[in-house]
Amino acid sequence: MTQSSPEEIVKSTPNRSDFEPVLEPTPEPGHRSAAPPDVPWSIKDSLDLYHVLAWGEGYFSANDKGNLTVSPSKDSKRFIDLKELTDEIQTQGISLPVLVRFSDILRSRIEHLYGSFHNATKEYGYRGRYVGIYPIKVNQQRQVVEELVQFGRPYLMGLEAGSRPELQIALAMLENLESPIVCNGYKDREFIRLALMGVKMGRKIHIVVEKPQELSLLLEISKEMQTRPLIGLRIKPEATGQGKWISSGGPFSKFGLSATEVLDMVRQLGALDMLDCLQLLHFHLGSQISNIRRFKNGLAELARYYVELRTLGCNIEYVDVGGGLGVDYDGSSSTNDSSVNYSIQEYADDVVGYLHDVCEKKNLPHPNIITESGRALTAHHAMLLINVLETSSLPIDEGGLTVEEGDVLEIRELAEMLDNLNNRNARAIWHDTMQVREDLQKMFVLGSLDLAKRSKGERMIYHIATKIGSLARDMNNPPPELLEAQEYLINRYYCNFSVFQSVPDHWAIDQLFPIVPIHRLDERPGNLATLQDITCDSDGHIDRFIDWERGWKPALELHSFKKGESYVLGIFLTGAYQEILGDLHNLFGDTNVVHVSQSDDERGWSFCQVLSGQLVRDVLRHVSYDPEELVQKVDKLTRKAISEGRVSKEQGRLYLRDYVAALNDYTYLETT
C-alpha cells in the first residue's frame, strides 16, 4: 500500500495560508464539521475534520488503508503506519497506553531550526553565528536529551540549565567544549561553584545574573576560585509575551533586571576591571508566544540594550533571545493560545533582521545569537497511544414514550412538544423543555412523582434534545440554546490513560492537543464524544478539542465502538513538558515508552528503545510504601482468615499469590 501524501490528498502542496481559519468555515462547538450522511466519506474528509495536515506540519498524514501515518523526515514516501506500529507494539507484549517517541523527528526539528537561521543570516549578510540551546526543563528524559545532543553535535548545539541537577546533566552530556551551557534560574553557592569549575575546565558556561544579589555572590566565589566568569545579564523588558505565560515578561516578571539594576551592575563590573567578563545579554518573554508582534516588540527593546551596553564598554558577544518559539497545536496559524501566527523561518528572519539593522546603524559588531527553543524542538516527536475501554451515552430510545393514563401534566406537555418540534419552534420548545425538566425534578424531590415517571420524563427530554441537536447540525448559525441541546448527544469514551500523568497541561491550563483515531479514517465518525480517563477524579477527562472558529469545541467526532473491538486514539504533540509535569494521581504511573527510528529494512522502521512503564510496586515505593512489608501484612491477615475458617488454605494461598503478582503489574488496565 502507498501512503496518500498531503499532495495527493489535497491535490496541491498546502501553503501556510491554506490553513487560515477564514478559508475553512468551522462549525459551532459540538457541531460536527462533516459532510451530510448521504455524501460519501473519504480519507481527505477525516484529515480535514481533524486538521491533520495543518498541525502535522508535514510529519503526519494518512494512507489508503485509512490509517494515520507519520513521516519523521517529512518524506511522504517514507512513512510509518501508526496502526501497524500499534499492532506490533502489542504483539511484543507492550500494553497500552504507550508513549511513542520518534527519534528522527527530533533530528528534523533541529535541522529545521538551524536551517531557518542559516537562511536568515545569509539573506541579511549577518556576521554573527547562530547557536541553538536546548532548555533541559522542557523534557529532561535521558533518552530525549541524549538524542538532542547527538543530533545537535554537528551544530555545536548547547544546553540550558535552570537548576543544579540540570547543570549536572549538561556538564556530563556535552562532550564538546565549544558547545555552550547557559545557567538560568535561582543559584546558590554550590550551583555557582559547579558552573565555575566547568569554566576552569575550558567549558563555555554563561552564568546569567537574574537578580541583584546574584552578582555579588558570583564575584565572591569567582575570587575564591581564581576564575574569571562568563557573565550574562537577564533584562526585564517592558514588552510582554501573550497567553498563559504572559507573566514571564514585563516589569513585574519573576526574573530579570530593571534598567537601573543593569546600569549598577555594569558600573560594578567596570570598577573591578571585569567588563570583559560580561559577554551575554538575555531576555525571555515567556513560553508559547502565539503572536509574532510580541517578539518584534521585545527584540526592538533587546537590541537597544545591546547598543547601550556596547557603548558602555561591555564585551557582549552573545544575545540570547530566550524561548517562546511556539507550536501550532491546533493548526490554525492564529493568535490562539494553542497556535502561532508565524513560521520558524519568519521568527528567525525577525531575530536576525532586528539585530542586523541596529548593528549596521550604530556600526557595531554583529553578536552571536542564542535561542532557547525547547517546545518547538520536542513537541512533535512524541505521541500517546490510548485504547478505548468502553462508551456510555444518555438513554434516548423511544420505547414507552406514549402518553398513558396517570401521566402528570408535565409529561403530557413533553409529549406534545416532541410531536410538534420543527425548525421554526425549536428554540422556544427547548426553553419550555428546560422549564419542565426543572419542574419534574422538584416534583420528584417532594414525592409527587415516582421513579418510573421521572425516568419517562427524562427519556422524553433526551429525545427532544436529540431531535433539536440534529436540527442544529443543519443550521449555519445555530442559536446558543440549540448548541446546549447538542450536549445531550455527546458520548463518553472511557480510555486507558490518566490525564494528570500524560497530558497534565490540558487539566491545568486548558492546553489543546490534537487527538485523532489512528485508524478507520476512511469511515465517517458518527459520534460526538468526550474522553474520560480511568482516574477516580471528575477532572480526569478531556472535553476541549480543536476548533478553528471558536478556539475549541466540547466534543470530538469519533467512530462507534463495540466492546471487544480495538479502537485506538493518538494524542499528539506531547513531547514538551508533559512527561515531567505528569503526576501520580490515583497512583497511575509513567506509561510504557517506545523509541522508534526509521530504517532501511523492508518494514522501514525499528524499535531502538523500549522502556517499561512503572509497575504497581514502583509507584508504591514512590509514596514510601515497602512492597515486601505490605506482603507481610497481607500474609498475616490471610493466615488469620484461614485460622478463623473464613477461607480455606488453598483460597488463602491463591489470594496471597495474586496479591504478590499484582505488585508486578502495569498500573494501567490490562485489556488482553
XYZ file of C-alpha atoms in Angstrom:
672
model
C 0.000 0.000 0.000
C 1.135 3.533 -0.655
C 0.579 6.496 1.529
C -1.805 9.192 0.401
C 0.607 12.077 0.784
C -0.598 15.577 1.581
C -0.036 16.453 -2.077
C -2.246 13.616 -3.275
C -4.898 14.276 -0.683
C -5.359 17.996 -1.259
C -4.160 17.808 -4.902
C -1.679 20.571 -4.302
C 1.061 21.320 -1.829
C -0.641 23.148 1.047
C 0.738 26.575 1.857
C 0.594 28.092 5.298
C -2.194 30.397 4.140
C -4.268 27.366 3.190
C -4.749 26.679 6.863
C -6.056 30.116 7.856
C -9.342 29.627 9.673
C -11.106 32.186 7.486
C -10.661 29.908 4.480
C -12.404 26.941 6.019
C -15.614 27.762 7.882
C -15.736 25.805 11.088
C -18.969 24.881 12.833
C -20.040 25.910 16.290
C -18.701 23.875 19.239
C -20.375 20.486 19.282
C -21.427 20.728 15.636
C -19.625 18.162 13.530
C -17.799 19.579 10.519
C -18.544 16.615 8.329
C -20.418 16.022 5.134
C -24.097 15.043 5.435
C -24.659 11.298 5.971
C -25.797 10.786 2.377
C -22.486 12.108 0.993
C -19.676 9.516 0.663
C -16.898 9.873 3.233
C -13.233 9.987 2.250
C -9.868 9.915 3.947
C -9.430 13.548 2.945
C -12.611 14.366 4.872
C -11.042 12.864 8.001
C -7.789 14.746 7.507
C -9.768 17.963 7.099
C -12.014 17.234 10.071
C -9.086 16.661 12.431
C -6.874 19.329 10.732
C -4.064 16.773 10.484
C -2.164 18.414 7.628
C -2.193 21.765 9.429
C -0.897 20.871 12.896
C 1.058 17.903 11.494
C 3.491 20.201 9.649
C 4.405 17.555 7.100
C 5.007 14.801 9.656
C 1.504 13.305 9.803
C -0.924 12.174 7.106
C -2.871 9.015 6.193
C -2.523 6.109 3.793
C -5.136 4.484 1.586
C -5.894 1.915 4.294
C -7.435 4.710 6.329
C -4.619 4.566 8.875
C -2.798 7.578 10.227
C 0.874 7.760 9.244
C 3.979 9.582 10.371
C 6.873 10.643 8.132
C 9.619 11.580 10.622
C 11.868 13.040 7.926
C 8.941 14.736 6.130
C 9.492 12.427 3.161
C 5.956 11.274 2.305
C 7.364 8.186 0.561
C 8.967 7.030 3.813
C 6.189 6.708 6.322
C 5.232 4.619 9.320
C 1.699 3.238 9.539
C 0.615 4.037 13.107
C -1.974 1.252 13.181
C 0.630 -1.318 12.142
C 3.062 0.165 14.649
C 0.472 -0.135 17.421
C -0.300 -3.730 16.468
C 3.404 -4.589 16.581
C 3.804 -2.874 19.953
C 1.028 -5.022 21.395
C 2.365 -8.156 19.702
C 5.626 -7.538 21.551
C 3.671 -7.713 24.820
C 3.775 -3.964 25.445
C 0.457 -2.790 26.832
C -1.295 0.469 26.071
C -1.137 3.282 26.976
C 2.204 3.783 25.259
C 4.169 6.947 24.678
C 5.848 6.757 21.272
C 8.882 8.918 20.592
C 10.062 9.330 17.012
C 13.782 9.997 17.198
C 14.042 11.184 13.607
C 11.560 13.985 14.257
C 13.983 15.410 16.820
C 16.690 15.396 14.152
C 14.299 17.035 11.696
C 13.325 19.780 14.149
C 16.978 20.637 14.841
C 17.735 20.745 11.117
C 14.705 22.958 10.512
C 15.652 25.408 13.264
C 19.286 25.688 12.207
C 18.296 25.798 8.537
C 15.960 28.711 9.180
C 18.658 30.731 10.939
C 21.154 29.819 8.219
C 18.749 31.218 5.628
C 18.205 34.373 7.670
C 21.900 35.084 8.303
C 22.658 34.507 4.631
C 19.857 36.812 3.498
C 20.912 39.661 5.792
C 24.655 39.119 5.497
C 24.753 38.644 9.243
C 28.268 38.083 10.535
C 27.485 36.571 13.929
C 26.885 32.846 14.498
C 23.629 31.198 15.438
C 23.765 28.911 18.487
C 20.808 26.771 19.481
C 20.382 25.965 23.164
C 18.009 23.259 24.406
C 16.400 24.018 27.799
C 16.583 20.737 29.692
C 13.446 21.551 31.715
C 11.230 21.059 28.644
C 11.893 17.323 28.625
C 14.576 16.009 30.970
C 14.258 12.355 29.961
C 17.731 10.933 29.414
C 16.882 9.336 26.076
C 15.489 12.608 24.729
C 18.434 14.716 25.907
C 20.909 12.154 24.563
C 19.318 12.228 21.120
C 19.136 16.015 21.035
C 22.810 16.243 21.979
C 23.683 13.626 19.351
C 21.710 15.289 16.554
C 22.866 18.766 17.600
C 26.552 17.857 17.784
C 27.386 18.949 14.191
C 25.943 22.377 15.008
C 27.638 22.692 18.431
C 24.176 22.945 19.970
C 24.268 23.593 23.707
C 22.084 23.108 26.769
C 20.342 25.408 29.221
C 20.193 24.533 32.906
C 17.738 26.103 35.314
C 18.778 24.134 38.386
C 21.803 22.371 39.823
C 20.598 18.877 38.777
C 20.078 20.141 35.231
C 23.546 21.684 35.243
C 24.996 18.346 36.286
C 23.221 16.757 33.314
C 24.609 19.388 30.957
C 28.169 19.051 32.253
C 28.118 15.308 31.678
C 26.214 15.172 28.390
C 28.082 17.805 26.362
C 31.445 16.381 25.344
C 32.500 19.203 23.012
C 33.935 22.126 24.976
C 32.679 24.518 22.281
C 29.038 23.612 22.943
C 27.809 26.319 25.323
C 25.895 25.942 28.563
C 23.626 28.722 29.794
C 22.764 28.781 33.503
C 19.440 30.399 34.395
C 17.191 30.328 37.442
C 17.953 30.550 41.153
C 21.590 29.924 42.012
C 23.135 29.065 45.346
C 26.809 28.803 46.192
C 27.079 25.180 45.059
C 25.382 25.921 41.740
C 27.849 28.712 41.011
C 30.867 26.667 42.136
C 29.805 23.826 39.851
C 29.461 26.193 36.896
C 32.798 27.887 37.562
C 34.533 24.535 37.844
C 33.300 23.848 34.340
C 34.704 27.199 33.200
C 38.100 26.287 34.698
C 37.968 23.066 32.666
C 37.583 25.060 29.468
C 33.820 24.982 29.010
C 31.753 27.882 27.712
C 29.396 28.252 30.651
C 27.496 31.513 30.870
C 26.104 32.287 34.312
C 23.110 34.552 33.789
C 22.510 37.045 36.595
C 18.767 37.487 37.078
C 18.578 39.170 40.494
C 20.708 41.951 42.008
C 22.168 39.823 44.816
C 23.414 37.126 42.440
C 26.243 39.213 41.057
C 27.836 39.754 44.464
C 27.755 36.033 45.204
C 29.144 35.206 41.767
C 32.015 37.669 42.138
C 32.801 36.406 45.641
C 33.027 32.771 44.544
C 34.927 33.681 41.363
C 37.547 35.386 43.503
C 37.789 32.376 45.813
C 38.255 30.040 42.833
C 40.511 32.473 40.977
C 38.325 32.175 37.890
C 37.060 34.892 35.590
C 33.415 34.046 34.982
C 31.424 34.332 31.770
C 28.597 36.588 32.901
C 25.206 37.142 31.337
C 22.549 39.662 32.349
C 18.852 38.945 32.007
C 16.948 42.132 31.390
C 13.347 42.671 32.417
C 11.758 44.116 29.265
C 8.641 46.242 29.230
C 7.457 44.053 26.355
C 5.431 41.006 27.350
C 4.532 37.728 25.782
C 0.984 36.557 25.286
C -1.386 33.955 26.622
C -0.851 31.666 29.589
C 2.793 32.643 30.157
C 2.443 36.398 29.798
C 3.816 36.924 33.324
C 7.253 35.655 32.213
C 7.941 39.051 30.653
C 7.166 42.614 31.590
C 8.274 44.788 34.507
C 6.690 42.556 37.161
C 8.083 39.233 35.953
C 9.671 36.758 38.356
C 13.156 37.049 36.855
C 15.186 39.798 35.264
C 16.870 43.102 35.974
C 15.498 46.603 35.585
C 17.375 49.225 33.591
C 18.655 50.742 36.841
C 19.918 47.379 38.112
C 21.639 46.660 34.796
C 23.402 50.017 34.910
C 24.507 49.466 38.522
C 25.998 46.076 37.628
C 27.856 47.469 34.639
C 29.397 50.116 36.880
C 30.255 47.496 39.500
C 31.996 45.298 36.933
C 33.767 48.315 35.455
C 35.149 49.265 38.859
C 36.594 45.744 39.168
C 38.036 45.820 35.640
C 35.740 42.920 34.706
C 33.613 44.384 31.910
C 35.209 41.866 29.561
C 33.508 39.114 31.598
C 30.069 40.452 30.693
C 29.582 38.548 27.448
C 25.901 37.681 27.210
C 22.657 39.667 27.147
C 19.451 37.715 27.722
C 15.712 38.129 27.901
C 12.735 35.779 27.922
C 9.201 36.837 27.001
C 7.556 33.579 28.015
C 6.623 30.213 26.564
C 4.396 29.599 23.523
C 4.328 33.136 22.108
C 1.430 32.982 19.658
C 1.773 36.427 18.073
C 4.965 37.351 16.221
C 4.367 41.030 17.044
C 5.192 40.279 20.674
C 8.619 39.067 19.583
C 9.130 42.134 17.414
C 8.387 44.457 20.334
C 10.747 42.565 22.623
C 13.521 42.325 20.033
C 13.464 46.067 19.462
C 13.956 46.629 23.193
C 16.664 43.964 23.473
C 18.556 45.448 20.527
C 18.593 48.831 22.248
C 20.058 47.257 25.385
C 22.795 45.710 23.243
C 23.662 49.095 21.753
C 23.762 50.785 25.158
C 25.892 48.094 26.800
C 28.338 48.107 23.903
C 28.558 51.883 24.187
C 29.374 51.483 27.895
C 32.322 49.248 27.008
C 30.769 45.832 27.657
C 32.143 42.968 25.613
C 28.763 41.477 24.671
C 29.413 38.562 22.318
C 26.085 36.759 22.640
C 22.500 37.966 22.544
C 20.214 35.282 23.977
C 16.619 35.879 22.883
C 15.348 33.123 25.178
C 12.452 30.829 24.454
C 8.888 31.388 23.364
C 9.108 29.904 19.871
C 5.679 28.333 19.779
C 3.988 25.261 18.366
C 0.837 25.329 16.265
C -1.072 22.779 18.333
C -4.400 23.436 16.635
C -3.072 24.134 13.137
C -4.993 27.392 12.764
C -1.973 29.672 12.235
C -3.677 32.155 14.530
C -3.006 34.021 17.762
C -4.994 31.484 19.795
C -3.149 30.310 22.900
C -2.706 26.889 21.268
C -1.425 28.243 17.969
C 1.130 30.595 16.397
C 0.706 33.057 13.545
C 4.251 32.695 12.251
C 6.690 30.099 10.953
C 10.120 29.231 12.307
C 11.596 30.948 9.258
C 9.707 34.175 9.974
C 10.853 34.029 13.584
C 14.488 33.564 12.511
C 14.185 36.391 9.976
C 12.906 38.778 12.634
C 15.561 37.890 15.212
C 18.395 38.246 12.715
C 16.863 41.246 10.975
C 16.350 43.351 14.100
C 19.875 42.753 15.382
C 21.417 43.257 11.939
C 19.696 46.581 11.363
C 20.587 48.110 14.723
C 24.212 46.934 14.479
C 24.602 48.345 10.982
C 23.022 51.625 12.011
C 25.342 52.003 15.010
C 28.394 50.412 13.349
C 28.606 47.690 15.996
C 29.797 44.080 15.641
C 27.081 41.522 14.973
C 26.658 39.434 18.149
C 26.248 35.688 18.124
C 22.579 34.771 18.512
C 21.320 32.233 21.036
C 17.786 30.864 21.188
C 16.412 28.649 23.946
C 13.773 26.834 21.915
C 12.635 23.669 23.666
C 8.949 23.296 22.883
C 9.490 23.779 19.145
C 12.189 21.085 19.155
C 10.423 18.402 21.169
C 6.635 18.750 20.956
C 6.161 16.959 17.631
C 8.344 13.957 18.367
C 6.107 12.289 20.969
C 2.543 10.999 20.924
C 0.439 8.936 23.307
C -1.458 5.860 22.117
C -4.553 5.109 24.201
C -7.192 2.436 23.794
C -10.907 2.949 24.314
C -12.284 0.646 27.014
C -15.996 1.338 26.751
C -18.502 4.076 25.988
C -21.671 5.436 27.508
C -24.428 7.747 26.337
C -27.747 9.007 27.592
C -30.737 6.667 27.091
C -32.637 8.161 24.153
C -34.686 5.179 22.973
C -38.298 5.898 22.023
C -39.789 2.906 23.811
C -42.574 3.724 26.269
C -42.782 7.393 25.349
C -46.503 7.428 24.553
C -48.792 9.274 26.931
C -50.647 6.993 29.333
C -53.429 7.452 31.801
C -51.988 8.730 35.039
C -49.166 10.688 33.428
C -48.705 14.093 35.007
C -49.325 17.278 33.041
C -45.596 17.906 32.585
C -45.082 14.573 30.807
C -48.077 15.293 28.562
C -46.519 18.653 27.698
C -43.236 16.963 26.779
C -45.050 14.516 24.506
C -46.837 17.376 22.762
C -43.580 19.272 22.281
C -41.966 16.148 20.877
C -44.741 15.798 18.301
C -44.754 19.458 17.255
C -40.990 20.090 17.133
C -39.662 21.703 13.934
C -37.055 24.217 12.726
C -39.218 27.236 13.452
C -40.126 26.435 17.049
C -37.031 24.515 18.167
C -35.656 27.381 20.235
C -38.922 28.022 22.105
C -39.503 24.317 22.680
C -36.032 23.937 24.168
C -36.755 26.764 26.610
C -40.016 25.063 27.632
C -38.286 21.686 27.891
C -35.741 23.038 30.354
C -38.536 24.507 32.471
C -40.389 21.185 32.516
C -37.170 19.400 33.433
C -36.800 21.657 36.463
C -40.457 21.103 37.435
C -40.109 17.312 37.232
C -37.031 17.383 39.438
C -38.867 19.405 42.089
C -41.857 17.052 41.965
C -39.584 14.038 42.437
C -37.881 15.599 45.451
C -41.261 16.434 47.019
C -42.508 12.885 46.479
C -45.265 13.707 43.984
C -43.515 11.906 41.118
C -42.326 8.302 41.294
C -39.088 6.980 39.807
C -40.748 5.365 36.781
C -42.480 8.603 35.788
C -39.315 10.591 36.319
C -37.493 8.139 34.052
C -40.163 8.561 31.378
C -39.928 12.347 31.516
C -36.143 12.132 31.451
C -36.159 9.977 28.324
C -38.592 12.344 26.616
C -36.260 15.250 27.362
C -33.322 13.292 25.956
C -35.314 12.550 22.810
C -36.265 16.209 22.358
C -32.601 17.139 22.801
C -31.616 14.575 20.179
C -34.053 15.993 17.642
C -33.027 19.584 18.345
C -29.366 18.618 18.153
C -29.959 17.060 14.739
C -31.742 20.208 13.571
C -28.844 22.340 14.828
C -26.394 20.328 12.752
C -28.083 21.556 9.583
C -28.049 25.222 10.633
C -25.294 27.597 9.570
C -25.522 29.604 12.783
C -27.466 27.689 15.421
C -28.540 29.718 18.482
C -26.634 29.023 21.715
C -29.655 27.249 23.213
C -29.620 24.669 20.448
C -25.919 24.092 20.975
C -26.786 23.395 24.603
C -29.192 20.722 23.387
C -26.365 19.110 21.431
C -24.572 18.325 24.680
C -27.150 15.588 25.211
C -25.788 13.879 22.097
C -22.254 13.646 23.461
C -20.995 10.160 24.289
C -18.396 9.388 26.919
C -15.458 7.334 25.679
C -13.585 5.779 28.600
C -9.922 5.491 27.705
C -6.978 3.723 29.292
C -4.869 6.664 30.439
C -4.529 9.372 33.077
C -4.950 12.999 32.070
C -2.892 14.003 35.099
C 0.017 11.735 34.158
C 0.142 12.092 30.375
C -1.401 15.439 29.387
C -1.358 17.489 32.606
C -1.376 20.776 30.711
C -4.872 20.011 29.455
C -6.098 19.754 33.026
C -4.002 22.595 34.420
C -4.170 25.294 31.733
C -6.680 24.019 29.137
C -3.912 23.301 26.633
C -5.315 21.835 23.412
C -3.678 18.745 21.952
C -4.576 17.186 18.595
C -6.482 13.931 19.167
C -7.182 11.625 16.230
C -8.173 7.963 15.737
C -5.152 6.227 14.229
C -7.352 4.035 12.024
C -10.796 3.954 10.347
C -10.144 7.326 8.720
C -11.940 6.042 5.629
C -15.135 5.790 7.714
C -17.450 8.580 8.762
C -17.099 9.281 12.524
C -20.730 9.279 13.622
C -20.471 10.036 17.334
C -19.718 13.162 19.308
C -17.609 12.273 22.334
C -15.572 13.432 25.273
C -12.687 11.360 26.623
C -12.797 10.090 30.190
C -9.641 8.742 31.822
C -9.502 5.957 34.411
C -8.689 8.089 37.434
C -11.242 8.438 40.199
C -11.471 12.183 39.652
C -14.140 14.231 37.903
C -11.382 16.394 36.398
C -9.965 13.335 34.668
C -11.416 13.993 31.254
C -10.784 15.831 28.001
C -13.682 17.974 26.844
C -11.907 20.708 24.894
C -10.947 19.913 21.332
C -9.544 21.858 18.400
C -11.978 24.215 16.690
C -10.645 26.945 14.404
C -13.706 29.185 14.611
C -14.151 29.462 18.377
C -10.810 28.155 19.593
C -12.227 24.920 20.997
C -15.276 22.677 20.917
C -16.718 20.475 23.686
C -16.796 17.179 21.775
C -14.725 15.230 19.263
C -16.088 13.289 16.306
C -15.301 9.594 16.829
C -16.368 6.267 15.372
C -18.731 3.826 17.024
C -17.119 1.433 19.479
C -18.074 -2.131 20.232
C -16.897 -3.975 23.311
C -14.131 -6.378 22.395
C -13.011 -4.398 19.368
C -9.843 -2.327 19.249
C -10.248 1.414 18.864
C -7.065 3.402 19.406
C -6.649 7.150 19.610
C -3.490 9.185 19.331
C -2.838 12.278 21.439
C -0.211 14.217 19.522
C 2.438 16.893 20.163
C 3.028 15.750 23.742
C 6.836 15.895 23.666
C 7.222 19.164 25.587
C 6.692 19.405 29.362
C 4.011 16.687 29.662
C 6.191 13.827 30.911
C 7.959 15.790 33.597
C 4.835 17.627 34.778
C 2.765 14.441 34.936
C 1.870 13.219 38.411
C 0.828 10.019 40.154
C -2.815 10.862 40.776
C -4.545 7.625 41.854
C -1.051 6.088 41.544
C -1.230 5.710 37.773
C 2.445 5.834 36.905
C 4.658 6.505 33.923
C 3.430 4.775 30.789
C 5.383 2.367 28.637
C 7.660 4.221 26.207
C 8.820 3.125 22.773
C 11.501 4.890 20.730
C 11.029 4.370 17.006
C 13.564 5.125 14.279
C 13.312 4.852 10.533
C 15.401 2.092 8.991
C 16.275 0.751 5.559
C 14.734 -2.680 6.048
C 11.512 -3.799 4.391
C 9.335 -2.528 7.221
C 11.029 0.857 7.199
C 11.259 1.337 10.960
C 12.552 -0.327 14.096
C 12.294 -0.131 17.864
C 15.520 1.441 19.077
C 14.493 1.523 22.745
C 11.649 0.121 24.822
C 11.211 1.493 28.333
C 8.820 -0.275 30.658
C 6.283 1.860 32.462
C 6.059 1.944 36.215
C 4.752 -1.146 37.964
C 2.493 -1.110 40.989
C 5.466 -1.765 43.289
C 7.302 1.206 41.736
C 4.564 3.736 42.447
C 4.045 2.328 45.942
C 7.714 2.882 46.714
C 7.383 6.416 45.341
C 4.893 7.203 48.109
C 7.030 5.463 50.759
C 5.376 2.045 50.918
C 7.602 -1.019 51.135
C 6.022 -3.703 48.893
C 7.650 -6.505 50.904
C 6.227 -5.094 54.103
C 2.782 -4.896 52.502
C 3.059 -8.555 51.501
C 3.926 -9.485 55.074
C 0.886 -7.616 56.385
C -1.446 -9.285 53.873
C 0.122 -12.672 54.640
C -0.600 -12.133 58.326
C -4.222 -11.171 57.608
C -4.630 -14.159 55.294
C -3.326 -16.592 57.920
C -5.763 -15.127 60.415
C -8.663 -15.551 57.960
C -7.643 -19.204 57.430
C -7.408 -19.873 61.163
C -10.871 -18.383 61.672
C -12.329 -20.533 58.901
C -13.343 -17.686 56.590
C -11.248 -19.048 53.716
C -9.600 -22.395 53.041
C -5.843 -22.840 52.957
C -5.986 -23.165 49.164
C -8.050 -19.992 48.823
C -5.668 -18.150 51.114
C -2.676 -19.366 49.131
C -4.222 -18.238 45.829
C -5.208 -14.872 47.273
C -1.684 -14.198 48.529
C -0.237 -15.344 45.207
C -2.495 -12.935 43.295
C -1.657 -10.082 45.651
C 2.087 -10.594 45.123
C 1.644 -10.929 41.356
C -0.379 -7.710 41.193
C 2.566 -5.788 42.629
C 4.409 -6.524 39.392
C 1.565 -5.401 37.119
C 1.376 -2.285 34.961
C -0.572 0.412 36.795
C -3.000 0.813 33.879
C -5.828 -1.527 32.929
C -4.951 -4.771 31.202
C -7.263 -5.369 28.243
C -5.855 -8.581 26.777
